[in-house]
Amino acid sequence: MDEHKRTCSFCGKVVDKKDSISHFDQDGISCTVCRLCIATGAKIFGMRNLKEDAGENNNGCPGAKDLKILTPKQIFTELEKHVIGQSALNKELAVFAFHHLSRAKRFLDGEDIATLGKKHNLMCVGKSGCGKSWSITQLARIIGVPVSFGDATRLTEMGYVGEDIDDILKGLFSSPKDKLGSVGIVVIDEVDKLVSRGKSEDVTRTGAQQAMLRALDGNQFEIFTTGDKRKSSEKMLIDTRMIPFICLGAFSDMDLCDKKSHQNIGFRRTASDITPQSESHLAQRIIEYGFSEEFINRFDNVHLINSLTVPDMIRILNNPNGGVIRNEVERFKCEGMNLEVKQEAVEAIATKAYAEGMGGARNLYSQLHTILKGVEFEYFGTGKQADVIVYADDVEGIKVRVKEYGNRKKKENGNSAVINQEEIGTAQKSL
């Protein structure tokens, strides 16, 4: 046979050597597998693993067997590792998640949905960068049920939005027979965009609120599973009585001042300052903002999220569980470089990000990127090894020192460079 040809040991097809995904010889037995057989096998065993992971029980209900019920304290403890400076929010999410998990377990075990009590919907209000989306992402990772994220800005673009609500609900299901999706959680971000803030009322946004009411209440939705509504005939029935909603919004131009006391009850207050009266006052403010009362009444709690403080930002930068600096250290390590950020520089970065008041935690990434982009431009992809130290100078501000080593082996005297933050793109190495 042509040396460039091989015969698949499974299907017997003669294929080019480049189309042979695997060839090995063990105990004198030679085996060749073509790409088609590899793909077919991956599909077969992938489907088998999905069924095994679903944990089918005697009732054929996927997910009921393996769904783990965590206590509120367990969920809170895990959230605290990753969501910094938001203990009140973490407690709120922990109780919310436990309530949902306990209902979901009973439902998947076959209990009548009518005996499970009502679902809880939650609205979280907080400035951009305070950790709304991040906290929900971490919650989804911890509790292990499907979570579908939607954006309210998309709901306003399609008029009366039925198609978009369908798409968000459909995102919970890996297949029409996926029972675990029936106990998933829907998250709607930018919910404040469902309100028109202009002089004239935007009927599409008012319609978006009305379209969400049925889903928030808990009703059955018949949605198309694949393709375009106009072309697809496959449908599935979704019961949203087991699907709670979490809505997130910044409400950046909303007045959070208590008219009675004339004191700020908004983002600067601590968790201990937020009383039940303050929460009800917040709900009233949201109604005054432009939401219908019937829409807000679908939420069992409207939670006010605190803005981040400078100590919070320092903790986010230093967090060993995937903090900003740790992520950058790992990224530099992949390029053969050692990154160290001195504590005084950490404090300076946090102070500057807080003073700018733009983007909250996101601004920390922006600040650190600005400081390091000159080093990245000069060294990334070159294969050079170097130590990079970010430090703060009382006179010149945050600076970067680079000590380079040739051939990826440390020499006793390496080349070093000091890069000023303001001149980071043009700094020259001192040899």
mmCIF file with all atom_site columns, N, CA and C in Angstrom, residues 46-99:
data_model
loop_
_atom_site.group_PDB
_atom_site.id
_atom_site.type_symbol
_atom_site.label_atom_id
_atom_site.label_alt_id
_atom_site.label_comp_id
_atom_site.label_asym_id
_atom_site.label_entity_id
_atom_site.label_seq_id
_atom_site.pdbx_PDB_ins_code
_atom_site.Cartn_x
_atom_site.Cartn_y
_atom_site.Cartn_z
_atom_site.occupancy
_atom_site.B_iso_or_equiv
_atom_site.pdbx_formal_charge
_atom_site.auth_seq_id
_atom_site.auth_comp_id
_atom_site.auth_asym_id
_atom_site.auth_atom_id
_atom_site.pdbx_PDB_model_num
ATOM 1   N N  . GLY A 1 46 ? -20.143 10.971 23.990 1.00 0.00 ? 46 GLY A N  1
ATOM 2   C CA . GLY A 1 46 ? -20.590 12.252 24.550 1.00 0.00 ? 46 GLY A CA 1
ATOM 3   C C  . GLY A 1 46 ? -22.035 12.183 24.964 1.00 0.00 ? 46 GLY A C  1
ATOM 4   N N  . MET A 1 47 ? -22.894 11.564 24.140 1.00 0.00 ? 47 MET A N  1
ATOM 5   C CA . MET A 1 47 ? -24.309 11.418 24.484 1.00 0.00 ? 47 MET A CA 1
ATOM 6   C C  . MET A 1 47 ? -24.467 10.522 25.709 1.00 0.00 ? 47 MET A C  1
ATOM 7   N N  . ARG A 1 48 ? -23.643 9.470  25.791 1.00 0.00 ? 48 ARG A N  1
ATOM 8   C CA . ARG A 1 48 ? -23.717 8.577  26.948 1.00 0.00 ? 48 ARG A CA 1
ATOM 9   C C  . ARG A 1 48 ? -23.337 9.320  28.216 1.00 0.00 ? 48 ARG A C  1
ATOM 10  N N  . ASN A 1 49 ? -22.285 10.162 28.130 1.00 0.00 ? 49 ASN A N  1
ATOM 11  C CA . ASN A 1 49 ? -21.859 10.902 29.308 1.00 0.00 ? 49 ASN A CA 1
ATOM 12  C C  . ASN A 1 49 ? -22.905 11.903 29.752 1.00 0.00 ? 49 ASN A C  1
ATOM 13  N N  . LEU A 1 50 ? -23.592 12.517 28.775 1.00 0.00 ? 50 LEU A N  1
ATOM 14  C CA . LEU A 1 50 ? -24.650 13.456 29.128 1.00 0.00 ? 50 LEU A CA 1
ATOM 15  C C  . LEU A 1 50 ? -25.744 12.761 29.915 1.00 0.00 ? 50 LEU A C  1
ATOM 16  N N  . LYS A 1 51 ? -26.096 11.528 29.505 1.00 0.00 ? 51 LYS A N  1
ATOM 17  C CA . LYS A 1 51 ? -27.136 10.789 30.210 1.00 0.00 ? 51 LYS A CA 1
ATOM 18  C C  . LYS A 1 51 ? -26.664 10.409 31.608 1.00 0.00 ? 51 LYS A C  1
ATOM 19  N N  . GLU A 1 52 ? -25.390 10.005 31.708 1.00 0.00 ? 52 GLU A N  1
ATOM 20  C CA . GLU A 1 52 ? -24.876 9.631  33.014 1.00 0.00 ? 52 GLU A CA 1
ATOM 21  C C  . GLU A 1 52 ? -24.804 10.833 33.938 1.00 0.00 ? 52 GLU A C  1
ATOM 22  N N  . ASP A 1 53 ? -24.372 11.993 33.378 1.00 0.00 ? 53 ASP A N  1
ATOM 23  C CA . ASP A 1 53 ? -24.261 13.195 34.189 1.00 0.00 ? 53 ASP A CA 1
ATOM 24  C C  . ASP A 1 53 ? -25.627 13.678 34.656 1.00 0.00 ? 53 ASP A C  1
ATOM 25  N N  . ALA A 1 54 ? -26.663 13.397 33.855 1.00 0.00 ? 54 ALA A N  1
ATOM 26  C CA . ALA A 1 54 ? -27.999 13.847 34.223 1.00 0.00 ? 54 ALA A CA 1
ATOM 27  C C  . ALA A 1 54 ? -28.515 13.129 35.452 1.00 0.00 ? 54 ALA A C  1
ATOM 28  N N  . GLY A 1 55 ? -27.972 11.940 35.744 1.00 0.00 ? 55 GLY A N  1
ATOM 29  C CA . GLY A 1 55 ? -28.358 11.212 36.943 1.00 0.00 ? 55 GLY A CA 1
ATOM 30  C C  . GLY A 1 55 ? -29.782 10.714 36.901 1.00 0.00 ? 55 GLY A C  1
ATOM 31  N N  . GLU A 1 56 ? -30.146 9.959  35.851 1.00 0.00 ? 56 GLU A N  1
ATOM 32  C CA . GLU A 1 56 ? -31.521 9.485  35.723 1.00 0.00 ? 56 GLU A CA 1
ATOM 33  C C  . GLU A 1 56 ? -31.876 8.581  36.908 1.00 0.00 ? 56 GLU A C  1
ATOM 34  N N  . ASN A 1 57 ? -33.076 8.806  37.480 1.00 0.00 ? 57 ASN A N  1
ATOM 35  C CA . ASN A 1 57 ? -33.554 7.958  38.559 1.00 0.00 ? 57 ASN A CA 1
ATOM 36  C C  . ASN A 1 57 ? -34.637 7.034  38.041 1.00 0.00 ? 57 ASN A C  1
ATOM 37  N N  . ASN A 1 58 ? -35.314 6.370  38.930 1.00 0.00 ? 58 ASN A N  1
ATOM 38  C CA . ASN A 1 58 ? -36.326 5.401  38.518 1.00 0.00 ? 58 ASN A CA 1
ATOM 39  C C  . ASN A 1 58 ? -37.476 6.055  37.776 1.00 0.00 ? 58 ASN A C  1
ATOM 40  N N  . ASN A 1 59 ? -37.671 7.360  38.037 1.00 0.00 ? 59 ASN A N  1
ATOM 41  C CA . ASN A 1 59 ? -38.748 8.065  37.356 1.00 0.00 ? 59 ASN A CA 1
ATOM 42  C C  . ASN A 1 59 ? -38.304 8.628  36.012 1.00 0.00 ? 59 ASN A C  1
ATOM 43  N N  . GLY A 1 60 ? -37.041 8.394  35.644 1.00 0.00 ? 60 GLY A N  1
ATOM 44  C CA . GLY A 1 60 ? -36.533 8.922  34.382 1.00 0.00 ? 60 GLY A CA 1
ATOM 45  C C  . GLY A 1 60 ? -36.389 10.423 34.402 1.00 0.00 ? 60 GLY A C  1
ATOM 46  N N  . CYS A 1 61 ? -36.197 11.000 35.581 1.00 0.00 ? 61 CYS A N  1
ATOM 47  C CA . CYS A 1 61 ? -36.123 12.448 35.712 1.00 0.00 ? 61 CYS A CA 1
ATOM 48  C C  . CYS A 1 61 ? -34.675 12.879 35.860 1.00 0.00 ? 61 CYS A C  1
ATOM 49  N N  . PRO A 1 62 ? -34.059 13.444 34.796 1.00 0.00 ? 62 PRO A N  1
ATOM 50  C CA . PRO A 1 62 ? -32.648 13.803 34.854 1.00 0.00 ? 62 PRO A CA 1
ATOM 51  C C  . PRO A 1 62 ? -32.394 14.866 35.912 1.00 0.00 ? 62 PRO A C  1
ATOM 52  N N  . GLY A 1 63 ? -31.313 14.712 36.645 1.00 0.00 ? 63 GLY A N  1
ATOM 53  C CA . GLY A 1 63 ? -30.873 15.738 37.564 1.00 0.00 ? 63 GLY A CA 1
ATOM 54  C C  . GLY A 1 63 ? -31.326 15.554 38.992 1.00 0.00 ? 63 GLY A C  1
ATOM 55  N N  . ALA A 1 64 ? -32.417 14.823 39.237 1.00 0.00 ? 64 ALA A N  1
ATOM 56  C CA . ALA A 1 64 ? -32.953 14.699 40.589 1.00 0.00 ? 64 ALA A CA 1
ATOM 57  C C  . ALA A 1 64 ? -31.974 13.989 41.519 1.00 0.00 ? 64 ALA A C  1
ATOM 58  N N  . LYS A 1 65 ? -31.266 13.002 41.000 1.00 0.00 ? 65 LYS A N  1
ATOM 59  C CA . LYS A 1 65 ? -30.376 12.199 41.833 1.00 0.00 ? 65 LYS A CA 1
ATOM 60  C C  . LYS A 1 65 ? -29.153 12.989 42.275 1.00 0.00 ? 65 LYS A C  1
ATOM 61  N N  . ASP A 1 66 ? -28.578 13.763 41.370 1.00 0.00 ? 66 ASP A N  1
ATOM 62  C CA . ASP A 1 66 ? -27.304 14.416 41.646 1.00 0.00 ? 66 ASP A CA 1
ATOM 63  C C  . ASP A 1 66 ? -27.423 15.866 42.096 1.00 0.00 ? 66 ASP A C  1
ATOM 64  N N  . LEU A 1 67 ? -28.621 16.433 42.105 1.00 0.00 ? 67 LEU A N  1
ATOM 65  C CA . LEU A 1 67 ? -28.783 17.816 42.527 1.00 0.00 ? 67 LEU A CA 1
ATOM 66  C C  . LEU A 1 67 ? -28.460 17.926 44.010 1.00 0.00 ? 67 LEU A C  1
ATOM 67  N N  . LYS A 1 68 ? -27.423 18.675 44.336 1.00 0.00 ? 68 LYS A N  1
ATOM 68  C CA . LYS A 1 68 ? -26.952 18.770 45.711 1.00 0.00 ? 68 LYS A CA 1
ATOM 69  C C  . LYS A 1 68 ? -27.533 20.002 46.385 1.00 0.00 ? 68 LYS A C  1
ATOM 70  N N  . ILE A 1 69 ? -28.140 19.800 47.555 1.00 0.00 ? 69 ILE A N  1
ATOM 71  C CA . ILE A 1 69 ? -28.711 20.906 48.299 1.00 0.00 ? 69 ILE A CA 1
ATOM 72  C C  . ILE A 1 69 ? -27.655 21.458 49.252 1.00 0.00 ? 69 ILE A C  1
ATOM 73  N N  . LEU A 1 70 ? -27.244 22.686 49.036 1.00 0.00 ? 70 LEU A N  1
ATOM 74  C CA . LEU A 1 70 ? -26.291 23.364 49.909 1.00 0.00 ? 70 LEU A CA 1
ATOM 75  C C  . LEU A 1 70 ? -27.054 24.245 50.890 1.00 0.00 ? 70 LEU A C  1
ATOM 76  N N  . THR A 1 71 ? -26.530 24.370 52.095 1.00 0.00 ? 71 THR A N  1
ATOM 77  C CA . THR A 1 71 ? -27.159 25.255 53.068 1.00 0.00 ? 71 THR A CA 1
ATOM 78  C C  . THR A 1 71 ? -26.849 26.704 52.700 1.00 0.00 ? 71 THR A C  1
ATOM 79  N N  . PRO A 1 72 ? -27.662 27.650 53.190 1.00 0.00 ? 72 PRO A N  1
ATOM 80  C CA . PRO A 1 72 ? -27.352 29.062 52.916 1.00 0.00 ? 72 PRO A CA 1
ATOM 81  C C  . PRO A 1 72 ? -25.946 29.455 53.372 1.00 0.00 ? 72 PRO A C  1
ATOM 82  N N  . LYS A 1 73 ? -25.494 28.924 54.505 1.00 0.00 ? 73 LYS A N  1
ATOM 83  C CA . LYS A 1 73 ? -24.153 29.264 54.981 1.00 0.00 ? 73 LYS A CA 1
ATOM 84  C C  . LYS A 1 73 ? -23.074 28.712 54.063 1.00 0.00 ? 73 LYS A C  1
ATOM 85  N N  . GLN A 1 74 ? -23.287 27.525 53.503 1.00 0.00 ? 74 GLN A N  1
ATOM 86  C CA . GLN A 1 74 ? -22.317 26.953 52.567 1.00 0.00 ? 74 GLN A CA 1
ATOM 87  C C  . GLN A 1 74 ? -22.227 27.793 51.293 1.00 0.00 ? 74 GLN A C  1
ATOM 88  N N  . ILE A 1 75 ? -23.383 28.188 50.777 1.00 0.00 ? 75 ILE A N  1
ATOM 89  C CA . ILE A 1 75 ? -23.400 29.028 49.571 1.00 0.00 ? 75 ILE A CA 1
ATOM 90  C C  . ILE A 1 75 ? -22.751 30.371 49.856 1.00 0.00 ? 75 ILE A C  1
ATOM 91  N N  . PHE A 1 76 ? -23.082 30.959 51.008 1.00 0.00 ? 76 PHE A N  1
ATOM 92  C CA . PHE A 1 76 ? -22.515 32.257 51.396 1.00 0.00 ? 76 PHE A CA 1
ATOM 93  C C  . PHE A 1 76 ? -20.995 32.177 51.507 1.00 0.00 ? 76 PHE A C  1
ATOM 94  N N  . THR A 1 77 ? -20.496 31.132 52.155 1.00 0.00 ? 77 THR A N  1
ATOM 95  C CA . THR A 1 77 ? -19.047 30.983 52.334 1.00 0.00 ? 77 THR A CA 1
ATOM 96  C C  . THR A 1 77 ? -18.327 30.904 50.999 1.00 0.00 ? 77 THR A C  1
ATOM 97  N N  . GLU A 1 78 ? -18.905 30.175 50.061 1.00 0.00 ? 78 GLU A N  1
ATOM 98  C CA . GLU A 1 78 ? -18.281 30.055 48.741 1.00 0.00 ? 78 GLU A CA 1
ATOM 99  C C  . GLU A 1 78 ? -18.344 31.374 47.979 1.00 0.00 ? 78 GLU A C  1
ATOM 100 N N  . LEU A 1 79 ? -19.461 32.082 48.086 1.00 0.00 ? 79 LEU A N  1
ATOM 101 C CA . LEU A 1 79 ? -19.585 33.381 47.415 1.00 0.00 ? 79 LEU A CA 1
ATOM 102 C C  . LEU A 1 79 ? -18.574 34.384 47.965 1.00 0.00 ? 79 LEU A C  1
ATOM 103 N N  . GLU A 1 80 ? -18.363 34.352 49.288 1.00 0.00 ? 80 GLU A N  1
ATOM 104 C CA . GLU A 1 80 ? -17.443 35.301 49.918 1.00 0.00 ? 80 GLU A CA 1
ATOM 105 C C  . GLU A 1 80 ? -16.016 35.167 49.389 1.00 0.00 ? 80 GLU A C  1
ATOM 106 N N  . LYS A 1 81 ? -15.662 33.988 48.881 1.00 0.00 ? 81 LYS A N  1
ATOM 107 C CA . LYS A 1 81 ? -14.317 33.788 48.344 1.00 0.00 ? 81 LYS A CA 1
ATOM 108 C C  . LYS A 1 81 ? -14.106 34.556 47.049 1.00 0.00 ? 81 LYS A C  1
ATOM 109 N N  . HIS A 1 82 ? -15.182 34.815 46.331 1.00 0.00 ? 82 HIS A N  1
ATOM 110 C CA . HIS A 1 82 ? -15.049 35.386 44.987 1.00 0.00 ? 82 HIS A CA 1
ATOM 111 C C  . HIS A 1 82 ? -15.747 36.740 44.815 1.00 0.00 ? 82 HIS A C  1
ATOM 112 N N  . VAL A 1 83 ? -16.766 37.012 45.619 1.00 0.00 ? 83 VAL A N  1
ATOM 113 C CA . VAL A 1 83 ? -17.495 38.284 45.513 1.00 0.00 ? 83 VAL A CA 1
ATOM 114 C C  . VAL A 1 83 ? -17.109 39.126 46.720 1.00 0.00 ? 83 VAL A C  1
ATOM 115 N N  . ILE A 1 84 ? -16.252 40.114 46.494 1.00 0.00 ? 84 ILE A N  1
ATOM 116 C CA . ILE A 1 84 ? -15.639 40.882 47.569 1.00 0.00 ? 84 ILE A CA 1
ATOM 117 C C  . ILE A 1 84 ? -16.471 42.119 47.909 1.00 0.00 ? 84 ILE A C  1
ATOM 118 N N  . GLY A 1 85 ? -16.597 42.385 49.216 1.00 0.00 ? 85 GLY A N  1
ATOM 119 C CA . GLY A 1 85 ? -17.232 43.616 49.670 1.00 0.00 ? 85 GLY A CA 1
ATOM 120 C C  . GLY A 1 85 ? -18.739 43.643 49.564 1.00 0.00 ? 85 GLY A C  1
ATOM 121 N N  . GLN A 1 86 ? -19.366 42.480 49.371 1.00 0.00 ? 86 GLN A N  1
ATOM 122 C CA . GLN A 1 86 ? -20.824 42.442 49.194 1.00 0.00 ? 86 GLN A CA 1
ATOM 123 C C  . GLN A 1 86 ? -21.434 41.351 50.071 1.00 0.00 ? 86 GLN A C  1
ATOM 124 N N  . SER A 1 87 ? -21.134 41.378 51.360 1.00 0.00 ? 87 SER A N  1
ATOM 125 C CA . SER A 1 87 ? -21.637 40.338 52.258 1.00 0.00 ? 87 SER A CA 1
ATOM 126 C C  . SER A 1 87 ? -23.155 40.326 52.322 1.00 0.00 ? 87 SER A C  1
ATOM 127 N N  . ALA A 1 88 ? -23.781 41.509 52.332 1.00 0.00 ? 88 ALA A N  1
ATOM 128 C CA . ALA A 1 88 ? -25.247 41.570 52.384 1.00 0.00 ? 88 ALA A CA 1
ATOM 129 C C  . ALA A 1 88 ? -25.856 40.938 51.138 1.00 0.00 ? 88 ALA A C  1
ATOM 130 N N  . LEU A 1 89 ? -25.278 41.222 49.973 1.00 0.00 ? 89 LEU A N  1
ATOM 131 C CA . LEU A 1 89 ? -25.757 40.627 48.728 1.00 0.00 ? 89 LEU A CA 1
ATOM 132 C C  . LEU A 1 89 ? -25.529 39.128 48.735 1.00 0.00 ? 89 LEU A C  1
ATOM 133 N N  . ASN A 1 90 ? -24.370 38.689 49.213 1.00 0.00 ? 90 ASN A N  1
ATOM 134 C CA . ASN A 1 90 ? -24.074 37.256 49.253 1.00 0.00 ? 90 ASN A CA 1
ATOM 135 C C  . ASN A 1 90 ? -25.056 36.498 50.142 1.00 0.00 ? 90 ASN A C  1
ATOM 136 N N  . LYS A 1 91 ? -25.446 37.091 51.266 1.00 0.00 ? 91 LYS A N  1
ATOM 137 C CA . LYS A 1 91 ? -26.437 36.461 52.132 1.00 0.00 ? 91 LYS A CA 1
ATOM 138 C C  . LYS A 1 91 ? -27.791 36.382 51.430 1.00 0.00 ? 91 LYS A C  1
ATOM 139 N N  . GLU A 1 92 ? -28.152 37.467 50.746 1.00 0.00 ? 92 GLU A N  1
ATOM 140 C CA . GLU A 1 92 ? -29.420 37.487 50.009 1.00 0.00 ? 92 GLU A CA 1
ATOM 141 C C  . GLU A 1 92 ? -29.445 36.391 48.952 1.00 0.00 ? 92 GLU A C  1
ATOM 142 N N  . LEU A 1 93 ? -28.363 36.264 48.191 1.00 0.00 ? 93 LEU A N  1
ATOM 143 C CA . LEU A 1 93 ? -28.290 35.253 47.144 1.00 0.00 ? 93 LEU A CA 1
ATOM 144 C C  . LEU A 1 93 ? -28.254 33.839 47.724 1.00 0.00 ? 93 LEU A C  1
ATOM 145 N N  . ALA A 1 94 ? -27.610 33.675 48.879 1.00 0.00 ? 94 ALA A N  1
ATOM 146 C CA . ALA A 1 94 ? -27.521 32.355 49.500 1.00 0.00 ? 94 ALA A CA 1
ATOM 147 C C  . ALA A 1 94 ? -28.899 31.850 49.921 1.00 0.00 ? 94 ALA A C  1
ATOM 148 N N  . VAL A 1 95 ? -29.696 32.721 50.525 1.00 0.00 ? 95 VAL A N  1
ATOM 149 C CA . VAL A 1 95 ? -31.043 32.333 50.941 1.00 0.00 ? 95 VAL A CA 1
ATOM 150 C C  . VAL A 1 95 ? -31.926 32.084 49.722 1.00 0.00 ? 95 VAL A C  1
ATOM 151 N N  . PHE A 1 96 ? -31.800 32.960 48.714 1.00 0.00 ? 96 PHE A N  1
ATOM 152 C CA . PHE A 1 96 ? -32.557 32.808 47.471 1.00 0.00 ? 96 PHE A CA 1
ATOM 153 C C  . PHE A 1 96 ? -32.243 31.459 46.815 1.00 0.00 ? 96 PHE A C  1
ATOM 154 N N  . ALA A 1 97 ? -30.945 31.125 46.731 1.00 0.00 ? 97 ALA A N  1
ATOM 155 C CA . ALA A 1 97 ? -30.524 29.894 46.062 1.00 0.00 ? 97 ALA A CA 1
ATOM 156 C C  . ALA A 1 97 ? -30.990 28.664 46.833 1.00 0.00 ? 97 ALA A C  1
ATOM 157 N N  . PHE A 1 98 ? -30.901 28.708 48.167 1.00 0.00 ? 98 PHE A N  1
ATOM 158 C CA . PHE A 1 98 ? -31.343 27.560 48.958 1.00 0.00 ? 98 PHE A CA 1
ATOM 159 C C  . PHE A 1 98 ? -32.836 27.307 48.762 1.00 0.00 ? 98 PHE A C  1
ATOM 160 N N  . HIS A 1 99 ? -33.621 28.365 48.782 1.00 0.00 ? 99 HIS A N  1
ATOM 161 C CA . HIS A 1 99 ? -35.066 28.214 48.576 1.00 0.00 ? 99 HIS A CA 1
ATOM 162 C C  . HIS A 1 99 ? -35.342 27.564 47.228 1.00 0.00 ? 99 HIS A C  1
#
